[in-house]
Every structure is written in C-alpha cells, then in structure tokens.
Amino acid sequence: MPITFLTDYGVADDFAGVCRAVIARIAPDVRVIDITHGIPRHDVREAGAVLAETVPYSPDAVHLAVVDPGVGGHRRALAVRPAESGHLFVAPDNGLLPPALDALGGPAEVVDISASRFALERASATFHGRDLFAPVAAHLALGASLADAGEPVDPGSLERTPLSLPEIQQNRAFAHAIRIDGFGNVSLDLTAEHISGHPLAGAARVSVGSRSRRRTAARGRTFGDVSDGSFLLYEDSSGSMALAVNRGDASEVLDVRVGDVVELEPAP
C-alpha cells in the first residue's frame, strides 16, 4: 500500500527527507507520494482541508499527515481506519483528520500510537514525524494491523477544529478566508449552495471588501474570463467560492489573511 505524505516541514530543511529515509529503511518497496510540504507553519486547519481535498483522488493508501504544533505535549498520536474505503491515516490528534474522515463515513477504528512498538528507539520529544509517525505509517503500509500499532481509543473522542461559517444577509454575505494558495487565490467558507436564491447568485459583478480595501470582481468560471490584472469570483476545484486576480495575487491586493472576513455584495 502506498503512503501519501503531507507536512508543514518545507523543503529547505531535512525534516521531510529524513522521514522518507525512515520509511525506506522499513519498507523499501513502498511508494511515497508527496502531497505537499508547504502547509503554512502550524496551520492545522489548512492541513485538514488539503488532506480532505486530496484523498478522493488517491488510491487506497496510508495517509501520513504531520502538522504538529503540540508535538511533545499532551496531544495524542493516532492511526485511524475510516468506515468507508481501504484508506488508513496516521497523524496527531489536533483536528487535522476529521475533515478527511468525515468524507469517508467517519472513524471506525482508532488507536493511540504514542507508545507504539513500531516507534524508533530513543525517540525525540520534538520530532515525532521521524521517530513515531513515519515508522508507524511504514509498518501499516506493509500490512500491520492497527491493533499491532497502538492501543484502541473511542472513535468519537477525536479532536475537532471548529468550522467557520459564512453569514448570509439579505443583500450581502460575510465569508471567511479559509485558504490562500501559492498563487494568492483566496478560498472562502462560502459555497454556491449558501447563496442559492440570493442576489449574489445571479450577480455578474460583485463588490468585495476586506479591511480598508474594496474591489469589484467579475463572476466567472475560469481565470481567462477576465483580463490580466482583473478580479474574479469563481468556484474553485474544492467547491468553495474563491477570489483571484488573473496573473496576480488576490490576497495581496485585498490584504487578506486566512481567517479574515470578506464582505461580498452585488455591484452595480
């Protein structure tokens, strides 16, 4: 079974590489698929969203996801089997996993791997990616059972990150920026379903405000629907409404960061 690998480690340090080396020593024939190591540092919410978006396109795999600002603390380390499909997950219990698990029927079997017999000897208190999560993922990929990897815990006890929701008013909506990709495109916690029947649904142009800045975005399907440097409101590949500047950076122009509120209303 392959392993997918997602972290906030970046590529400048050896963190992701040494985790791959640990996997290769245990399971040299297992394929490792790097999803990304560019999750913003400590951004559990972003990691959960990316993992949930990735899994539907993945073969059955062990999904190793390490964004772990609580490493060495009281948070649990988990391996999880969801109710549907042949996927397995290995990650810290900090809210990262539920978005992906919910899409697969929820967690069916969960074990705490904090004291797993598969962990490396002399494990570091601050690098569980290398010393705990990677070796456990490797053994699971080779066919080890969850019962071999850790102690069972209540599937209903997983930590969850509170979901943000848009506020829909009579003629406008207030949404939150939930993700900003490397191109500066801003995904919102607003979907087409949220605004079905709302004036925004049929608006060809939308006034968008954040902080002290306001711009007008054209409603479209693709970046090419607007000229270079122009704003676009569109539905992104994950089903969220999103803001972009064709060949530009919407987050920079609007001065938007993840968690910021964005106001949208039909423009004249």
C-alpha positions as a printed Julia matrix, in Angstrom:
268×3 Matrix{Float64}:
   0.0    0.0     0.0
   1.44   3.43   -0.89
   1.94   6.25    1.61
   0.88   9.83    0.95
   2.89  12.42    2.86
   1.76  15.91    3.88
   3.56  18.28    6.29
   4.45  21.87    7.1
   8.15  20.98    7.08
   9.06  22.87    3.91
  11.9   21.77    1.68
  14.84  23.82    2.98
  15.49  21.53    5.95
  15.97  17.78    6.01
  12.8   17.04    8.01
  10.68  15.61    5.19
  13.65  13.83    3.63
  14.69  12.02    6.79
  11.1   10.85    7.32
  11.18   9.38    3.84
  14.51   7.74    4.69
  13.0    6.11    7.77
  10.14   4.78    5.65
  12.6    3.45    3.07
  14.58   1.51    5.7
  11.43  -0.22    6.94
   9.51  -0.56    3.67
  11.92  -0.03    0.76
   9.39  -1.09   -1.88
   6.55   1.13   -0.66
   5.83   4.14   -2.86
   5.71   7.51   -1.09
   3.58  10.22   -2.73
   4.44  13.72   -1.54
   1.22  15.74   -1.42
   2.89  18.9    -0.12
   5.37  20.04    2.5
   4.3   23.65    2.02
   1.44  23.84    4.51
   1.88  27.16    6.39
   3.69  26.51    9.66
   1.41  25.1    12.38
  -1.71  25.59   10.23
  -3.74  22.54   11.24
  -6.91  23.85    9.57
  -5.15  24.23    6.21
  -3.61  20.77    6.52
  -7.01  19.24    7.22
  -8.55  20.98    4.22
  -5.76  19.89    1.87
  -5.89  16.3     3.11
  -9.67  16.15    2.65
  -9.34  17.52   -0.89
  -6.56  15.05   -1.76
  -7.95  11.76   -0.51
 -10.74  11.41   -3.14
  -8.05  11.37   -5.85
  -5.74   8.96   -4.06
  -5.55   5.19   -4.34
  -6.08   3.26   -1.14
  -3.13   4.41    0.95
  -1.71   5.19    4.35
  -2.05   8.95    4.65
   0.79  10.34    6.77
  -0.03  13.91    7.78
   2.23  15.77   10.2
   1.36  19.35   11.13
   2.01  19.16   14.83
   2.42  22.37   16.83
   1.69  20.37   20.01
   4.48  17.84   19.49
   5.84  16.6    22.79
   2.78  17.84   24.67
  -0.42  16.14   25.76
  -1.97  15.65   22.34
  -2.38  12.04   21.23
  -0.78  10.45   18.19
  -3.25   8.36   16.19
  -3.69   5.78   13.48
  -7.22   5.62   12.09
  -9.29   3.46    9.78
 -12.39   5.2     8.37
 -15.72   3.47    7.92
 -15.51   3.52    4.13
 -12.73   2.56    1.68
  -9.33   1.0     2.26
  -7.55   4.11    3.49
  -5.61   4.48    6.75
  -4.47   7.7     8.43
  -1.53   8.48   10.71
  -1.46  11.93   12.29
  -1.54  13.91   15.54
  -4.91  14.25   17.25
  -5.24  18.02   16.86
  -8.17  18.48   14.49
  -6.25  17.63   11.32
  -8.04  14.36   10.49
 -11.83  14.86   10.87
 -12.44  16.68    7.54
 -11.0   13.76    5.57
 -12.52  11.1     7.84
 -15.98  12.66    7.65
 -15.88  12.32    3.87
 -15.21   8.59    4.33
 -18.01   7.81    6.77
 -16.18   8.88    9.92
 -13.62   6.99   12.01
 -14.37   3.3    12.52
 -11.23   2.17   14.34
  -8.73   4.4    16.14
  -5.59   3.54   18.07
  -3.26   5.72   20.1
   0.24   5.13   18.76
   2.03   7.37   21.26
   3.75   4.32   22.79
   3.73   2.17   19.63
   6.16  -0.7    19.42
   6.89   0.49   15.88
   8.41   3.79   17.07
  12.15   4.25   16.72
  14.29   3.7    19.78
  15.41   6.82   21.62
  12.6    8.84   20.11
  13.0   12.61   20.24
  10.4   14.64   22.13
  10.25  17.2    19.3
  10.45  15.16   16.07
   7.63  12.63   16.12
   7.39  12.83   12.33
  10.66  10.94   12.04
  10.57   8.83   15.19
   6.9    7.88   15.51
   4.58   8.77   12.64
   6.86   7.7     9.77
   7.76   4.25   11.15
   4.15   3.51   12.1
   3.0    4.51    8.62
   5.66   2.28    7.07
   4.6   -0.78    9.08
   0.92  -0.18    8.27
   1.8    0.09    4.59
   3.43  -3.34    4.88
   0.21  -4.8     6.26
   0.43  -4.41   10.04
  -2.94  -4.02   11.73
  -3.99  -1.04   13.8
  -4.1   -3.35   16.81
  -0.4   -4.04   16.24
   0.35  -0.32   16.13
  -1.3    1.0    19.28
  -3.98   0.95   21.93
  -7.67   1.37   20.97
  -9.44   4.62   21.76
 -13.01   5.85   21.31
 -13.52   6.94   17.68
 -15.82   9.67   18.93
 -13.07  11.28   21.0
 -11.03  12.79   18.15
 -10.23  16.48   18.45
 -12.03  18.75   16.02
 -11.22  22.23   14.76
 -14.33  24.44   14.89
 -15.7   25.1    11.41
 -16.22  28.67   10.28
 -19.5   29.53    8.58
 -20.45  32.48    6.39
 -23.08  34.99    7.5
 -25.71  35.44    4.8
 -27.73  38.67    4.98
 -30.5   39.99    2.76
 -28.28  41.58    0.13
 -24.77  40.62    1.16
 -22.63  37.87    2.67
 -19.75  37.88    5.1
 -17.38  34.97    4.46
 -14.05  33.91    5.95
 -10.83  33.29    4.06
 -10.1   29.62    4.75
  -7.21  29.01    2.37
  -4.73  31.03    0.32
  -2.74  29.08   -2.23
   0.66  29.85   -3.68
  -0.87  31.97   -6.43
  -2.64  34.2    -3.91
  -6.09  32.84   -4.71
  -8.39  33.14   -1.68
 -10.85  30.32   -0.94
 -13.84  31.26    1.21
 -16.11  29.29    3.52
 -18.88  30.25    1.11
 -20.34  27.86   -1.45
 -22.75  28.25   -4.33
 -25.29  26.38   -2.2
 -25.02  29.03    0.53
 -26.1   31.75   -1.89
 -28.64  29.8    -3.92
 -31.58  32.17   -4.47
 -29.59  35.08   -3.04
 -28.91  38.27   -5.07
 -25.24  37.27   -5.15
 -26.09  34.1    -7.06
 -27.11  35.98  -10.19
 -24.73  38.93   -9.89
 -22.36  39.31  -12.83
 -20.21  41.69  -10.76
 -19.57  41.51   -7.02
 -18.18  44.19   -4.71
 -15.6   42.6    -2.41
 -14.3   44.29    0.73
 -11.67  43.34    3.3
 -10.07  45.55    5.94
  -9.94  49.02    4.33
  -9.81  47.79    0.74
 -12.58  47.14   -1.75
 -12.51  45.85   -5.29
 -15.05  44.72   -7.87
 -14.83  41.14   -9.07
 -16.44  39.69  -12.18
 -18.27  36.39  -11.74
 -16.71  33.71  -13.93
 -15.68  30.08  -14.3
 -12.02  30.38  -15.3
  -9.2   32.87  -14.86
  -9.32  33.64  -18.57
 -12.82  35.04  -18.18
 -11.24  38.32  -17.07
  -8.34  40.34  -18.42
  -4.88  40.28  -16.86
  -4.87  42.06  -13.51
  -8.65  41.87  -13.07
 -10.57  40.32  -10.18
 -12.62  37.17  -10.48
 -15.12  35.44   -8.17
 -15.36  31.76   -9.12
 -15.98  28.29   -7.74
 -12.63  26.58   -7.1
 -11.75  22.92   -7.53
 -12.85  22.08   -3.97
 -16.31  23.62   -4.39
 -15.6   26.82   -2.43
 -16.25  30.29   -3.77
 -12.89  31.94   -4.28
 -11.26  35.2    -5.29
  -8.45  35.53   -7.78
  -6.62  38.12   -9.82
  -5.77  36.87  -13.28
  -1.96  36.67  -13.33
  -1.89  38.45   -9.96
  -2.28  37.91   -6.21
  -5.75  38.48   -4.77
  -4.62  38.08   -1.17
  -2.03  40.81   -1.57
  -4.29  43.25   -3.38
  -7.09  42.82   -0.82
  -4.68  42.46    2.13
  -6.4   39.22    3.17
  -5.02  36.58    5.51
  -6.51  33.22    6.47
  -9.3   33.84    8.97
 -10.11  37.35    7.73
 -13.7   38.32    6.98
 -14.55  39.25    3.41
 -17.75  41.14    2.56
 -19.49  40.42   -0.75
 -22.47  42.22   -2.27
 -23.79  42.68   -5.79
 -22.07  45.53   -7.62
 -23.87  47.96   -9.94
